[in-house]
Amino acid sequence: MTAAVASQSAGPRRIRWADMGPFIALAVVVLAGVMINSSFLSGTNIANVVTRSAFVAIIAVGATFVISSGGLDLSVGSMMAFVTGIMILAMNRLEPSMGGYAIVAGAGIGLVVGALCGLLNGLIVTVGKIEPFIATLGTMGIFRALITWMSDGGSIPIERSLREPYRPVYFGDVLGIPVPVILTLVVVLVGAFVLYRTKYGRRCMAAGSNADVARFSGVSVAKVRTTAFVIQGLCVAIAAICYIPRLGAATPTTGQLWELQVITAVVIGGTALRGGKARVWGTVAGALILEVIANLMVLSNMVSEYLVAAVQGVIIILAMLAHRFIK
Amino acid sequence: MTAAVASQSAGPRRIRWADMGPFIALAVVVLAGVMINSSFLSGTNIANVVTRSAFVAIIAVGATFVISSGGLDLSVGSMMAFVTGIMILAMNRLEPSMGGYAIVAGAGIGLVVGALCGLLNGLIVTVGKIEPFIATLGTMGIFRALITWMSDGGSIPIERSLREPYRPVYFGDVLGIPVPVILTLVVVLVGAFVLYRTKYGRRCMAAGSNADVARFSGVSVAKVRTTAFVIQGLCVAIAAICYIPRLGAATPTTGQLWELQVITAVVIGGTALRGGKARVWGTVAGALILEVIANLMVLSNMVSEYLVAAVQGVIIILAMLAHRFIK
Amino acid sequence: MSEALPIPGPSPVQPALPLPAMQAAGLCKAYGPITVLTDIALDIRAGEVHAIIGENGAGKSTLMKLLSGHVLPTAGHLAMAGQPVEFADAVAAEAAGVVLVHQEILLAGDLTVAENLFLGRELTRGPMVDDRAMNRRAAEILASIGAHCHPRDPVSGLPLAQRQLVQIARALLEPRKVVIFDEPTAVLANDEVAALLAVVRGLRDRGAAVLYISHRLDEVEALADRITVLRDGRMIGTWPARGLTQRDMAELMVGRKLDMLYPPRRPAASGDPLLRVQDLSVDHGAVQGSFAVRPGEVLGIGGMIGSGRTEMFEGLMGLRPATGSAVLNGTPMVHRSVGAWQAAGLVYLTEDRKGKGLLLDEPLGPNLTLQALTEVHPRLTLDRKAEGAAVAKAVADYDIRVRSVHLDAGQLSGGNQQKLLLAKVMLTDPQVVIIDEPTRGIDIGNKNQIYDFIDALVRTGKACIVISSELPELVGLSDRVLVMRGGRIVAELTGDQITEQNVVYAATSGEGHGPQGAQP
Amino acid sequence: ATGVLAQEKRVIAVSIPAATHGWTGGVVYHAEQAEKEIEAAFPNIDVIVKTSPSATAQVSALEDLAAAQTLDALVILPFTSEELTGPVEQVKAAGTFIAVVDRGLTDPAIQDLYVAGDNIAVGANTAKWLAEQLGNEGNVVVLRGIPTVIDDERIQGFTEVIEGTNIEILDIQYANWNQDEAFTLMQDYLAKYPQIDAVWANDDDMLLGVLEAIRESGRTEIKYALGGNGMKDVIEMVMAGDAMTPISTPYPPSMIKSAIYMVAGQFTGQAPMRGSFKLDAPLITPENAEQFYFPDSPF
Ligand SMILES: Nc1ncnc2c1ncn2[C@@H]1O[C@H](COP(=O)(O)OP(=O)(O)OP(=O)(O)O)[C@@H](O)[C@H]1O
Ligand SMILES: Nc1ncnc2c1ncn2[C@@H]1O[C@H](COP(=O)(O)OP(=O)(O)OP(=O)(O)O)[C@@H](O)[C@H]1O
Ligand SMILES: [Mg+2]
Ligand SMILES: [Mg+2]
């Protein structure tokens, strides 16, 4: 009976120290930043870094769905370029007839295209039963080739007349908070709600944790995973919407290697690659960590430019090790 | 007692059709090649393609160890560049005193460096307990930065005087069989022997299939996985040895994105990414499939240069789908 | 198999008058060339507990999977209340009111207890899952079956027994017409078993039809209204339970007379201890455990579920963080790992055969020789012949019923997996064996054999530690029994003190008989 | 701030692509050389060199540089024109002197100083020379780099000239400015086309791979294999009067160094240099090769 007493008293949700890992790692990196360069903490710099991390953070929220449901998406970077390309083409085409509203219409088209791209990935993985790594590696090539083809190997710039009205979506702010940050917050809140508070979220975890059990329990694993890929596509489109005003063009190199950053953010955030666990807020911390590290590389003058990638690699590994020791 | 009798009479190992998948896919791709362009079957072309696939095949044999033991190595491409750079530097340094023997000494150094790089990966993954994806993504950045730094962003060419004696290692042949092909065969045979015929191979499968079972059976999962990474490092060094005479230089772009090709080859070959199963011969077929597809893209006139990557992506996905249908 | 049945009395009963809740006719199942079940006819009535018994590999689990849609039959029909039904999958069967509690545990480890219970049928409030309601319901249902875990515990951290109870709770969440239990008590200890039996009776009294598989014939005797016997994939018959004794059941299952179950008492062990353990403490498990075992001795470890027995020995083996000292054969064991222990002559057999014991997608050979790789394959290369011989010997020695030696371990029946696991550990030829639940899921005919095996082992001067939740086994096998409670060794029983009552008493109240403290 | 004059420290930020292949490697090398030399010569000037692996990262780097300190001047080699125009404009808004190298911004008004490479000319001059040598007849295969503006412009310059001749471009494929991929691609071209008169690799890094493939194949009908950029090894070949590669086109990565020096001048007492300086892409021939040869450069 002792056992019973002990477990009964376990009571409400415990604070899990392990879950704090990414936030502690973020704090450590920020602290390092402060020590390396005093201007790190300047308002503009912090605002820049946080705003910039919006792209990876938003896409990584989608990736949290995919990964926790047992999938993996290597195509997000190319998909981002492709969706950006389609959106700019659509906006430019619509601009003569719609004026500024072309932006809204283009964004809508982007969301639809993003969702369709995600659907494609999802169907190849679930209906075609192909290892997600390979399936999305395939579509990564496909999307990248499509944007190269659409841009004839060059670039697809947005119309000048659309630049001004579109600008605030990246550069504007509401009550001092940059718009991309607000957008990220909304995406994260919605993502956390769906993952932690809805049936779908539950089923996502179950599908990622043990697909057989989920199946026996009447969960359609294929549907759950496909939906996760669609959500990923939508997140990519949202990121694309706030990316366009920043750079104003889509090129064959847009979003290159973002997939690796996104997955790294998710994993640093505490979501396991084998699925079954999701840490949306951790994911955001992961995205911030990556962006802060990159920022520090620019702010500090200690490393040869050739070795920046090495230092970044070392810091990421150290951050993960710090995790372990905290656990 | 009927049961016992039946088991005795069940006879030898069955032929598993599913295991033939990669070879059938290879046959299909080759057949497509023949139909697309008559010069595909020309002796030179076939020899070129097969010889070229040696690098990916050799590295992929190592990756088969890592993946089947439950790991993943994204750093192989950069490691290849780094090892190549170290070897060339060593050979150039030794050349004045040793002459042609500098090649042998340099190759030896390359093997040691490769093994050490693998050991580093292995220790980060097993002792540091960091998700292999992240750990090797980190070392990928590190190795790439090191070669960039070693070459000052340019290239590290091998001494002219070493070129001629070294040439045959890539361009030579024995009884008409190109040396790299022979090397690949040796690596594959040794790999297959170790995986299927030794105790280590058994432990590898056990660690990848269920780490807990392995632990409870007295298998040191950490040691097995670390060894797999070291084997991967050795394979990278072997690939580097036969790569150097081909172009005679190491550059920051050497081996770029090979990690993806290598993993694709392994998975197309029938090894599951989640570990526990290894198909060394399938891996070789996978490497050949990739190289043949790339070759066909150039030989055929059907696709725009912008879309080559898309068509390759589609073909890989189709090849994987073909697998499924055969199963 | 055509020899006359040893039971003279009852003949197979005729179908009763009211429509059976579920009916099976001509059910067959084959995996490729391997026939597992042939021509099974069964009627399952509401308000009745129908026990299915048979040897390991007889096809009981397979039959249950056919009835509950987890596996599709190769031939035959099912009907519910007279209407023919066909289940496309387990979900369809559950919708029709048929649910199976699996022999092996099927839960999503990352989810909490409550999340697992309600997976696929979450309670919601608006668009949100109603965790509070689900946790409340879960707590109720867990309490009703005597499970002590918390609804918010992650399943992966639970001991095997609690996981089994969660699985049972999952089946009982909604009212069912047919509830199938496949060896539900194999991983449970006495008081949990009692609670479960009460649950089963409750189900029956509320009009459900219950199918019940167990190798513990006392449970079958206590519960069953009717009993069906399977042997080698065929039906031997169905009898009313009242007329059958446990001995009758055993003989129907095995098809021959059975000898005495437990080996005769051994002379008291003397000599220096083979293994001496001092102050062993394990995180979340044992506290300062000290004990010793002598050559020629079977040391039994008793205690309730959750008393920390498994944890203590996993800690000893170096499989969990632990502190304390151990001396084996006079040599202090400083570095404790499974490999080091094995080299020194001690092995541990896990209670969790699926999770920690066997590689389910590997064939028999690799599984059998995994732990004894160097013994079986002394040279650089694998010795296939030696491995084949080892498999053949294990199959014979442990009576592993496989229809083909090329099957994967996961395709063996539960009991045969257990035998394979036992054979695997024994292949290392240890001095001291620690067996956690040695006969879990093994049929009555084979238990015998395993007891004899343990007896023969210790008679050659070796020693065996048996952790068991089955009291008769613990009492019948042990020369000495340590009882654990709350992670501590609270009693040591020797000689005549070893009775079921004393073990239970010590396990629950802590007032053990005999000398206080566990030092021998 | 030891014994130096109370004079204000001037900051010149240099933003360039990361060293991902030979030419960008050269850019990084020359930028770092300039940094070292200028800082040694003028203690009141601080040169900060930052590399970025992508356009996005370059925009971020600009933001970071501008946020961390007041920039007196910015020397930038933009990844792409469209994408960097806005961000550079913002830097300029804070009063920073802007020097753009190689690729011009879409709004030239932003550029105080423009050191322009001419990628179209690289392609066009090579094509003109080739057409002349081949007598406006023959078959050519082309290898292109990574899909970016530089690559696009070079190919554009080349094809526009070739279109005015009877020369046929048999094939154009990407080899990503990668020696290795160029080798592979050339092998496949050789397998595919029995008659190739000339190869243009658009970059000397790729040219090295192409030459190796040709040498190995033993094919003799190929008259010319040309690259571009003026890589050290290739200039050596030109100087040696190589038959297959008698010319190259300069696209010196050292242009970044020139730009940095021109900017630094204004902080050492000279008047600021403004305006556009277009680097020509004259052919490098055995006669003039010496001027383009920098044995110490990694490129
Ligand atoms: N997928 C499969 N392929 C081939 N044979 C199988 C497969 N699954 C089960 N079997 C065989 O079917 C037989 C019956 O197995 P089952 O699990 O039904 O036995 P059981 O009566 O439940 O035994 P136990 O008491 O040991 O649990 C076994 O011999 C087993 O090896
Ligand atoms: N990871 C863990 N974290 C916290 N408590 C744990 C953990 N693992 C086990 N426990 C607790 O340790 C105690 C002992 O576990 P366990 O039930 O396995 O012991 P046992 O006596 O071997 O029982 P069984 O009859 O199941 O073998 C239980 O109270 C269990 O909840
Ligand atoms: Mg069973
Ligand atoms: Mg236990």
Coordinates of C-alpha atoms and ligand atoms in Angstrom, one line a residue, chain C residues 31 34 36 54-63 103 183 215 401 403 407 411-416 441, ligand 1:
Chain C
Y31 CA 0.8 -17.6 -41.9
I34 CA 2.5 -22.4 -41.3
V36 CA -1.6 -22.0 -36.6
G54 CA -3.6 -24.7 -23.7
E55 CA 0.1 -25.2 -23.9
N56 CA 2.4 -22.5 -25.1
G57 CA 2.0 -22.0 -28.8
A58 CA -1.3 -23.8 -28.9
G59 CA -2.9 -20.8 -30.6
K60 CA -4.8 -19.1 -27.8
S61 CA -3.5 -15.6 -28.5
T62 CA -4.0 -16.0 -32.2
L63 CA -7.6 -17.1 -31.7
Q103 CA -0.8 -10.5 -23.9
E183 CA -2.9 -13.7 -19.7
H215 CA -1.7 -20.4 -17.3
R401 CA 7.4 -24.9 -29.8
R403 CA 6.8 -24.3 -36.4
L407 CA 10.5 -17.4 -37.5
Q411 CA 6.3 -14.4 -34.1
L412 CA 6.7 -16.9 -31.3
S413 CA 3.9 -17.3 -28.8
G414 CA 4.4 -15.5 -25.5
G415 CA 5.4 -18.6 -23.5
N416 CA 7.8 -19.7 -26.1
G441 CA 3.4 -17.0 -19.3
Ligands
LIG1 N1 3.3 -14.0 -37.8 C1 3.4 -15.3 -37.6 N2 4.1 -16.1 -38.5 C2 4.2 -17.4 -38.3 N3 3.8 -18.0 -37.2 C3 3.2 -17.3 -36.2 C4 3.0 -15.9 -36.4 N4 2.4 -15.5 -35.2 C5 2.2 -16.5 -34.4 N5 2.7 -17.6 -35.0 C6 2.7 -19.0 -34.4 O1 1.4 -19.3 -34.0 C7 1.5 -20.2 -33.0 C8 0.4 -19.9 -31.9 O2 0.8 -18.7 -31.3 P1 -0.1 -18.1 -30.1 O3 0.6 -16.8 -29.7 O4 -1.5 -18.0 -30.5 O5 0.1 -19.2 -28.9 P2 -0.5 -19.1 -27.4 O6 -1.4 -20.2 -27.3 O7 -1.1 -17.8 -27.1 O8 0.8 -19.4 -26.6 P3 1.3 -18.8 -25.2 O9 0.6 -19.5 -24.1 O10 2.7 -19.1 -25.2 O11 1.0 -17.3 -25.2 C9 2.9 -20.2 -32.5 O12 3.5 -21.4 -32.8 C10 3.5 -19.1 -33.2 O13 4.9 -19.3 -33.5

